[in-house]
């Protein structure tokens, strides 16, 4: 049972649900980012930070908001799902943020590297940056408040009561060793 959880069964179900949602999200992300696209031409890879974001901003505010929003939202659920799967309530907020953002950045980097071999997909360093920022924003917006609420709820929960049908634990009285005799039996030759 994890620290801070009053009911192990509920904590297990929450972590299991988080794991199922995490797997479902990763499958969706894999399908969106790693499927081959049938396009007549592919632009060159973007290896210059913020060049793609500047190009998106040049398209106009609506188009820029859509494209930048897609980059922010693609991996943002990881900011909530990864700590949910971990299931800990009492952790350092900064440590949790650092672990979650590092995992999101590594996953985004892995996706970008895998895209090098997928027809129609291009590598974009701005996608890596936007995905990582999206994970961080989702984590900061949801996880600390959710953990604080769950901690308060756990502290208010009544202590589990002892089942009356079983009664108190029986005790066994202490029994001494066999009586000592001063005379040792004589040994026979």
GROMACS .gro file of C-alpha atoms in nm:
model
  189
    1UNK     CA    1   0.000   0.000   0.000
    2UNK     CA    2   0.136   0.344  -0.088
    3UNK     CA    3   0.187   0.616   0.165
    4UNK     CA    4  -0.111   0.831   0.242
    5UNK     CA    5  -0.369   0.590   0.109
    6UNK     CA    6  -0.640   0.495   0.354
    7UNK     CA    7  -0.783   0.216   0.146
    8UNK     CA    8  -0.540  -0.001  -0.050
    9UNK     CA    9  -0.813  -0.125  -0.283
   10UNK     CA   10  -0.914   0.227  -0.387
   11UNK     CA   11  -0.551   0.331  -0.437
   12UNK     CA   12  -0.491   0.023  -0.652
   13UNK     CA   13  -0.799   0.095  -0.865
   14UNK     CA   14  -0.692   0.458  -0.917
   15UNK     CA   15  -0.342   0.352  -1.024
   16UNK     CA   16  -0.482   0.079  -1.249
   17UNK     CA   17  -0.725   0.323  -1.413
   18UNK     CA   18  -0.437   0.568  -1.461
   19UNK     CA   19  -0.231   0.292  -1.621
   20UNK     CA   20  -0.512   0.201  -1.862
   21UNK     CA   21  -0.563   0.566  -1.956
   22UNK     CA   22  -0.187   0.612  -2.001
   23UNK     CA   23  -0.162   0.314  -2.236
   24UNK     CA   24  -0.467   0.433  -2.432
   25UNK     CA   25  -0.320   0.783  -2.465
   26UNK     CA   26   0.018   0.651  -2.577
   27UNK     CA   27  -0.148   0.431  -2.840
   28UNK     CA   28  -0.339   0.734  -2.971
   29UNK     CA   29  -0.021   0.944  -2.978
   30UNK     CA   30   0.163   0.666  -3.160
   31UNK     CA   31  -0.114   0.639  -3.417
   32UNK     CA   32  -0.123   1.016  -3.473
   33UNK     CA   33   0.251   1.068  -3.498
   34UNK     CA   34   0.396   0.748  -3.640
   35UNK     CA   35   0.156   0.647  -3.915
   36UNK     CA   36   0.277   0.698  -4.271
   37UNK     CA   37   0.118   0.990  -4.456
   38UNK     CA   38   0.053   0.989  -4.827
   39UNK     CA   39   0.162   1.341  -4.920
   40UNK     CA   40   0.295   1.468  -5.254
   41UNK     CA   41   0.595   1.640  -5.091
   42UNK     CA   42   0.756   1.670  -4.750
   43UNK     CA   43   0.925   1.979  -4.613
   44UNK     CA   44   1.274   1.959  -4.468
   45UNK     CA   45   1.331   1.874  -4.104
   46UNK     CA   46   1.327   2.168  -3.865
   47UNK     CA   47   1.635   2.152  -3.645
   48UNK     CA   48   1.640   2.523  -3.550
   49UNK     CA   49   1.455   2.600  -3.225
   50UNK     CA   50   1.157   2.837  -3.262
   51UNK     CA   51   1.183   2.854  -3.643
   52UNK     CA   52   0.864   2.652  -3.685
   53UNK     CA   53   0.684   2.857  -3.420
   54UNK     CA   54   0.784   3.179  -3.599
   55UNK     CA   55   0.658   3.032  -3.927
   56UNK     CA   56   0.329   2.937  -3.758
   57UNK     CA   57   0.291   3.290  -3.620
   58UNK     CA   58   0.341   3.430  -3.971
   59UNK     CA   59   0.035   3.234  -4.090
   60UNK     CA   60  -0.199   3.444  -3.881
   61UNK     CA   61  -0.333   3.427  -3.526
   62UNK     CA   62  -0.598   3.159  -3.584
   63UNK     CA   63  -0.372   2.920  -3.773
   64UNK     CA   64  -0.085   2.985  -3.529
   65UNK     CA   65  -0.307   2.915  -3.227
   66UNK     CA   66  -0.427   2.590  -3.382
   67UNK     CA   67  -0.081   2.461  -3.470
   68UNK     CA   68   0.087   2.569  -3.147
   69UNK     CA   69  -0.211   2.437  -2.947
   70UNK     CA   70  -0.178   2.098  -3.116
   71UNK     CA   71   0.187   2.085  -3.014
   72UNK     CA   72   0.106   2.178  -2.655
   73UNK     CA   73  -0.187   1.936  -2.621
   74UNK     CA   74  -0.040   1.625  -2.784
   75UNK     CA   75   0.146   1.497  -2.476
   76UNK     CA   76  -0.015   1.722  -2.212
   77UNK     CA   77  -0.219   1.436  -2.056
   78UNK     CA   78   0.111   1.275  -1.954
   79UNK     CA   79   0.154   1.560  -1.704
   80UNK     CA   80  -0.140   1.417  -1.511
   81UNK     CA   81  -0.133   1.047  -1.602
   82UNK     CA   82   0.228   0.976  -1.507
   83UNK     CA   83   0.189   1.098  -1.145
   84UNK     CA   84  -0.149   0.922  -1.128
   85UNK     CA   85   0.011   0.591  -1.218
   86UNK     CA   86   0.282   0.655  -0.955
   87UNK     CA   87   0.009   0.684  -0.692
   88UNK     CA   88   0.204   0.878  -0.430
   89UNK     CA   89   0.041   1.160  -0.236
   90UNK     CA   90   0.336   1.288  -0.035
   91UNK     CA   91   0.617   1.375  -0.273
   92UNK     CA   92   0.821   1.683  -0.344
   93UNK     CA   93   0.625   1.901  -0.589
   94UNK     CA   94   0.944   2.011  -0.763
   95UNK     CA   95   1.076   1.656  -0.784
   96UNK     CA   96   0.745   1.532  -0.925
   97UNK     CA   97   0.744   1.810  -1.184
   98UNK     CA   98   1.104   1.739  -1.284
   99UNK     CA   99   1.042   1.363  -1.322
  100UNK     CA  100   0.723   1.413  -1.519
  101UNK     CA  101   0.870   1.676  -1.752
  102UNK     CA  102   1.182   1.464  -1.809
  103UNK     CA  103   0.966   1.162  -1.898
  104UNK     CA  104   0.755   1.375  -2.133
  105UNK     CA  105   1.064   1.521  -2.301
  106UNK     CA  106   1.219   1.177  -2.349
  107UNK     CA  107   0.897   1.039  -2.494
  108UNK     CA  108   0.870   1.336  -2.731
  109UNK     CA  109   1.233   1.289  -2.833
  110UNK     CA  110   1.166   0.921  -2.899
  111UNK     CA  111   0.869   1.008  -3.118
  112UNK     CA  112   1.073   1.262  -3.315
  113UNK     CA  113   1.352   1.010  -3.369
  114UNK     CA  114   1.109   0.740  -3.480
  115UNK     CA  115   0.952   0.984  -3.726
  116UNK     CA  116   1.276   0.992  -3.924
  117UNK     CA  117   1.186   0.653  -4.073
  118UNK     CA  118   0.815   0.716  -4.132
  119UNK     CA  119   0.712   0.835  -4.480
  120UNK     CA  120   0.542   1.173  -4.474
  121UNK     CA  121   0.647   1.260  -4.118
  122UNK     CA  122   0.918   1.515  -4.046
  123UNK     CA  123   1.138   1.587  -3.746
  124UNK     CA  124   1.061   1.919  -3.580
  125UNK     CA  125   1.254   2.041  -3.276
  126UNK     CA  126   0.969   2.283  -3.202
  127UNK     CA  127   0.737   1.986  -3.155
  128UNK     CA  128   0.974   1.857  -2.889
  129UNK     CA  129   0.970   2.194  -2.714
  130UNK     CA  130   0.592   2.239  -2.735
  131UNK     CA  131   0.520   1.883  -2.621
  132UNK     CA  132   0.748   1.926  -2.319
  133UNK     CA  133   0.594   2.261  -2.225
  134UNK     CA  134   0.246   2.105  -2.259
  135UNK     CA  135   0.338   1.826  -2.014
  136UNK     CA  136   0.477   2.082  -1.767
  137UNK     CA  137   0.171   2.309  -1.790
  138UNK     CA  138  -0.073   2.020  -1.739
  139UNK     CA  139   0.126   1.895  -1.441
  140UNK     CA  140   0.144   2.237  -1.274
  141UNK     CA  141  -0.225   2.308  -1.341
  142UNK     CA  142  -0.367   1.981  -1.205
  143UNK     CA  143  -0.136   1.761  -0.997
  144UNK     CA  144  -0.047   1.978  -0.692
  145UNK     CA  145  -0.411   2.074  -0.631
  146UNK     CA  146  -0.533   1.718  -0.682
  147UNK     CA  147  -0.272   1.577  -0.444
  148UNK     CA  148  -0.356   1.837  -0.179
  149UNK     CA  149  -0.726   1.755  -0.209
  150UNK     CA  150  -0.661   1.381  -0.182
  151UNK     CA  151  -0.435   1.433   0.121
  152UNK     CA  152  -0.707   1.636   0.296
  153UNK     CA  153  -0.963   1.370   0.211
  154UNK     CA  154  -0.737   1.094   0.346
  155UNK     CA  155  -0.671   1.283   0.669
  156UNK     CA  156  -1.046   1.331   0.728
  157UNK     CA  157  -1.125   0.967   0.661
  158UNK     CA  158  -1.210   0.778   0.980
  159UNK     CA  159  -0.962   0.519   1.100
  160UNK     CA  160  -1.058   0.166   1.004
  161UNK     CA  161  -1.241   0.006   1.294
  162UNK     CA  162  -1.169  -0.338   1.425
  163UNK     CA  163  -1.417  -0.605   1.328
  164UNK     CA  164  -1.621  -0.685   1.642
  165UNK     CA  165  -1.688  -1.045   1.542
  166UNK     CA  166  -1.325  -1.140   1.581
  167UNK     CA  167  -1.273  -0.982   1.921
  168UNK     CA  168  -0.942  -0.894   2.076
  169UNK     CA  169  -0.623  -1.076   1.989
  170UNK     CA  170  -0.563  -1.357   2.241
  171UNK     CA  171  -0.249  -1.352   2.451
  172UNK     CA  172  -0.054  -1.650   2.576
  173UNK     CA  173   0.078  -1.641   2.927
  174UNK     CA  174   0.450  -1.685   2.959
  175UNK     CA  175   0.555  -2.035   3.058
  176UNK     CA  176   0.883  -2.086   3.241
  177UNK     CA  177   1.145  -2.345   3.155
  178UNK     CA  178   1.146  -2.694   3.305
  179UNK     CA  179   1.229  -2.699   3.675
  180UNK     CA  180   1.598  -2.700   3.753
  181UNK     CA  181   1.732  -2.964   3.984
  182UNK     CA  182   2.048  -2.913   4.184
  183UNK     CA  183   2.146  -3.274   4.170
  184UNK     CA  184   2.265  -3.401   3.839
  185UNK     CA  185   2.205  -3.768   3.774
  186UNK     CA  186   2.511  -3.982   3.813
  187UNK     CA  187   2.652  -4.114   3.496
  188UNK     CA  188   2.675  -4.487   3.458
  189UNK     CA  189   3.002  -4.652   3.364
   0.00000   0.00000   0.00000
